[in-house]
Short mmCIF file of C-alpha atoms in Angstrom, two decimals:
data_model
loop_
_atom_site.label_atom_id
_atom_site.label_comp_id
_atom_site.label_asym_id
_atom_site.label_seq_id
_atom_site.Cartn_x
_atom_site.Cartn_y
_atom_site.Cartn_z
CA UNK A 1 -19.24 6.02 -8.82
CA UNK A 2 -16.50 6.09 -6.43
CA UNK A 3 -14.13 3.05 -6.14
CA UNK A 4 -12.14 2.28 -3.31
CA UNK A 5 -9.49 -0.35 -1.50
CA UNK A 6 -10.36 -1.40 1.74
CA UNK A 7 -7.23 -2.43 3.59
CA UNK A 8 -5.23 0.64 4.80
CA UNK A 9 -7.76 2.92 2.80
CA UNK A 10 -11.03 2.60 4.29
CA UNK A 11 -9.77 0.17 6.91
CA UNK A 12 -7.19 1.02 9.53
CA UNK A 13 -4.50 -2.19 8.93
CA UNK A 14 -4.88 -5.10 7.12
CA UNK A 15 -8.64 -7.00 8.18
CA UNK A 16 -7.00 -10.75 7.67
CA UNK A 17 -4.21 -9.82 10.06
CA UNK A 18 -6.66 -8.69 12.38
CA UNK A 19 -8.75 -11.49 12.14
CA UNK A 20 -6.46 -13.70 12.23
CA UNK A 21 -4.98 -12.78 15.37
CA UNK A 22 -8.86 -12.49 16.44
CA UNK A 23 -9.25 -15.74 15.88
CA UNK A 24 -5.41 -16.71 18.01
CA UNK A 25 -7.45 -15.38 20.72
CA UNK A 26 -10.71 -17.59 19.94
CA UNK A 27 -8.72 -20.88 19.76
CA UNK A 28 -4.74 -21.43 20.14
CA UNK A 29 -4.99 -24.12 16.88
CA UNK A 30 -4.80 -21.14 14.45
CA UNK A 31 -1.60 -21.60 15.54
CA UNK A 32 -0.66 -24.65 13.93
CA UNK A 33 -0.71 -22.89 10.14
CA UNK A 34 2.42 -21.20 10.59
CA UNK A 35 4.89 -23.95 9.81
CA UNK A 36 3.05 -24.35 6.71
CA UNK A 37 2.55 -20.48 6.09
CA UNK A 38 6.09 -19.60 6.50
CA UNK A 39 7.14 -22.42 3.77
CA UNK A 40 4.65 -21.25 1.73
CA UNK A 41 6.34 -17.63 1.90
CA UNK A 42 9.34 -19.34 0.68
CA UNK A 43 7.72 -20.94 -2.21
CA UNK A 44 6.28 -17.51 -3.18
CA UNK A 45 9.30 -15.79 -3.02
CA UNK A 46 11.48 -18.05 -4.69
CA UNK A 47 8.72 -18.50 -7.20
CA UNK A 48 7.70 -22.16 -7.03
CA UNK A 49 4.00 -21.49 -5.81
CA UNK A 50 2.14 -18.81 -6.91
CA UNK A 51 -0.12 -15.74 -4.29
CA UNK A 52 -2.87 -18.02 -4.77
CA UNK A 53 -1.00 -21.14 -2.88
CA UNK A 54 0.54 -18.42 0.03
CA UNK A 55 -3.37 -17.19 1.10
CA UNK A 56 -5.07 -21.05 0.98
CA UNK A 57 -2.22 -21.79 3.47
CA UNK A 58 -2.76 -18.33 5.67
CA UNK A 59 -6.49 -19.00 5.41
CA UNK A 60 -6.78 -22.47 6.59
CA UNK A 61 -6.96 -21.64 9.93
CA UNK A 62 -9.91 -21.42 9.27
CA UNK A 63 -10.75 -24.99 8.99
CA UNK A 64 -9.99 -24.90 13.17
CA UNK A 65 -14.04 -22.95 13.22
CA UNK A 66 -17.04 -24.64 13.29
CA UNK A 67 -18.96 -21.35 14.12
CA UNK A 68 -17.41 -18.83 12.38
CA UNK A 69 -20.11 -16.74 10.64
CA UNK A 70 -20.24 -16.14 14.69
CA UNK A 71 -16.18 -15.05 14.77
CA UNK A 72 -16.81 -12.56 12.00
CA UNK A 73 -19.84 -11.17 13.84
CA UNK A 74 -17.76 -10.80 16.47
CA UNK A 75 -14.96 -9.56 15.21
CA UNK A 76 -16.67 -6.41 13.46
CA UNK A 77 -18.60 -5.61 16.69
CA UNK A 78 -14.53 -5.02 18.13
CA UNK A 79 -12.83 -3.77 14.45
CA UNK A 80 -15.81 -1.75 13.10
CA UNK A 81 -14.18 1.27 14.72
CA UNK A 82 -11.16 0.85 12.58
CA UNK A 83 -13.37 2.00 9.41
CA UNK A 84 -11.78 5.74 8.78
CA UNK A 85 -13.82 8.63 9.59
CA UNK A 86 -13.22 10.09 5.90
CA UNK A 87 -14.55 7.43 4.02
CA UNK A 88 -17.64 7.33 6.31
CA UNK A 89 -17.94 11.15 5.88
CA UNK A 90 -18.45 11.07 1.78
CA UNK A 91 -19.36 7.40 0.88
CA UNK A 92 -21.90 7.03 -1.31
CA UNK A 93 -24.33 4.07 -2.02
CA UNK A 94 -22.63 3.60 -5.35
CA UNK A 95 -19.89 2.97 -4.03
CA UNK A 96 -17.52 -0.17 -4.85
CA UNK A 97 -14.81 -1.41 -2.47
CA UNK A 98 -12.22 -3.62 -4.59
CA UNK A 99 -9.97 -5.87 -2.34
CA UNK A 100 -7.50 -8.27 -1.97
CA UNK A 101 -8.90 -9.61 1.10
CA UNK A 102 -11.74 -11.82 1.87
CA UNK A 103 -15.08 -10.95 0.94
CA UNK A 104 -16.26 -13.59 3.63
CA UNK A 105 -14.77 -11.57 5.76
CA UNK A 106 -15.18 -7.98 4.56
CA UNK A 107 -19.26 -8.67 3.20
CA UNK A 108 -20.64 -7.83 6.87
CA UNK A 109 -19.02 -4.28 6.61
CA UNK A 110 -20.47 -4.19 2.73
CA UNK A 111 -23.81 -4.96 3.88
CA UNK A 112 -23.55 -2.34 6.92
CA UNK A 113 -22.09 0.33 5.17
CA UNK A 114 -24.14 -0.12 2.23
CA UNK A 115 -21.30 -0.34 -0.81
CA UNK A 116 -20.56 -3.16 -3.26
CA UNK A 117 -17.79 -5.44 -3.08
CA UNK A 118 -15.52 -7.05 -4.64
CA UNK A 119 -13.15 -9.31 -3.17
CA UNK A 120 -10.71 -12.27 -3.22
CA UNK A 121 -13.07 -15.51 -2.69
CA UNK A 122 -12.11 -17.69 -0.38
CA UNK A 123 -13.98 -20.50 1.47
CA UNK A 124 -14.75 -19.50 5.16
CA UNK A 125 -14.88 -23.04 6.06
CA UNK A 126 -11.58 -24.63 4.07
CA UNK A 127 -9.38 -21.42 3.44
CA UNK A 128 -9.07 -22.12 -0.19
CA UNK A 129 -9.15 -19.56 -2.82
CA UNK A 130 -12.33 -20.18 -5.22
CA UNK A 131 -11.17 -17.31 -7.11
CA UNK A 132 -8.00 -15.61 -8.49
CA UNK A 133 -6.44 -12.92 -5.90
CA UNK A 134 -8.39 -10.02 -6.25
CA UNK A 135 -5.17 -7.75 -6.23
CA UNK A 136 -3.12 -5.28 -9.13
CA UNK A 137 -4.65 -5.73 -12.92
CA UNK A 138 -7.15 -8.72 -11.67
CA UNK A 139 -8.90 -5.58 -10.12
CA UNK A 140 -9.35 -4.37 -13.70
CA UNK A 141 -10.28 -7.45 -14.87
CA UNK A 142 -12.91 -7.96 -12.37
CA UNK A 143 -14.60 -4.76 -12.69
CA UNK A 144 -14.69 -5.43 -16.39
CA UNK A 145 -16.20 -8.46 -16.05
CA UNK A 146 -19.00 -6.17 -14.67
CA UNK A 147 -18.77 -3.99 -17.37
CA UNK A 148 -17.32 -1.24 -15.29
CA UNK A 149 -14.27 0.27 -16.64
CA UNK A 150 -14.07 4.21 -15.45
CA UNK A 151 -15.32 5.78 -12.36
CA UNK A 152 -15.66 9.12 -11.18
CA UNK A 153 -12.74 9.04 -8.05
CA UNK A 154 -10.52 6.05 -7.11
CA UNK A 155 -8.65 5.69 -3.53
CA UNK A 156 -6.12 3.13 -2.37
CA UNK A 157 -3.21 3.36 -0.19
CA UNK A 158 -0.93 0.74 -2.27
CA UNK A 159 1.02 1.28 -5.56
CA UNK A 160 -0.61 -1.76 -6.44
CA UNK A 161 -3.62 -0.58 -7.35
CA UNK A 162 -2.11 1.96 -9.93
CA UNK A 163 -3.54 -0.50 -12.56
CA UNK A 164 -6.86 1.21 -11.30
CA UNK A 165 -5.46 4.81 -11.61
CA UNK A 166 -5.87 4.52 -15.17
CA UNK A 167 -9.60 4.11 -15.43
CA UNK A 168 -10.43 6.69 -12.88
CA UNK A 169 -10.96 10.40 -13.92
CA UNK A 170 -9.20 11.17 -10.61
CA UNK A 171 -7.41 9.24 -8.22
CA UNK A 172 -6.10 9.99 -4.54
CA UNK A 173 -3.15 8.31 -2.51
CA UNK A 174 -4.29 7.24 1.55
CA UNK A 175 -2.17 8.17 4.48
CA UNK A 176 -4.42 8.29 7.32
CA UNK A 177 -7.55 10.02 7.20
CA UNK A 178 -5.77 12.43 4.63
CA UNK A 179 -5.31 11.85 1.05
CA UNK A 180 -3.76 13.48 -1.83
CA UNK A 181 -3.82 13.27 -5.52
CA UNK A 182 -2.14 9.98 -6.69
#
């Protein structure tokens, strides 16, 4: 199996930015997070509140949607374009896409695309995390919670993930539609 990240590998940008400013568009309250956000960014820096804290208070726009199984329809019918033209050139139904990002968000392009994810979770309706981050060795963890813990070929653009460069036989840095060996 082939295991992949999805923002700035598969995905052209980071989804939640582009949903969020999606959503701007859809209603102007979205808005009103960014007093809190940009505290919360404070707290995470100076290490008072941990990743976890900083994405409930980015997500909580959310709580401004009744309809928003409806936004994220939306919102891939505009963004599915920004899936890269290599990763739709070799995927593989085996495939596993291993994110930081939403999987209420990212599961429509999952269930398109036909590959299995694995994501942050996060309440579409509240914003809150309902899991850890799904980001550097919790990506390990995860997939060994699944009892996964090699794959054939592993592609991310983000030193990050170089946790997940150990239990891949090969693994291949993203610029672009090009990549290289990591």
């Amino acid at each position: 199996m082939n295991i992949y990240d999805f923002d700035g590998t598969i995905y052209d940008g980071d989804s939640s930015i582009d949903f969020f400013k999606y959503c701007i568009h859809k209603n102007k309250k979205c808005l009103l997070i960014l007093p809190k956000f940009l505290l919360s960014i404070l707290l995470y820096i100076i290490k008072i509140k941990d990743k976890e804290y900083l994405k409930s208070c980015f997500y909580s726009f959310l709580k401004y949607f009744n309809n928003i199984d409806e936004i994220i329809d939306d919102f891939w019918k505009i963004n599915k374009s920004k899936i890269k033209e290599f990763y739709k050139s070799q995927k593989e139904p085996t495939d596993i896409i291993i994110t930081a990002g939403p999987e209420f968000l990212i599961e429509k392009m999952s269930q398109e695309l036909n590959f299995k994810l694995i994501g942050t979770k996060v309440n579409k309706h509240t914003g809150l995390l309902e899991s850890k981050n799904c980001h550097d060795t919790e990506k390990v963890n995860r997939l060994k919670e699944l009892g996964i813990t090699s794959c054939k070929n592993f592609y991310s653009d983000s030193n990050s993930d170089t946790p997940l460069t150990k239990i891949a036989n090969n693994s291949f840095k993203v610029k672009g539609n090009e990549f290289t060996r990591w």
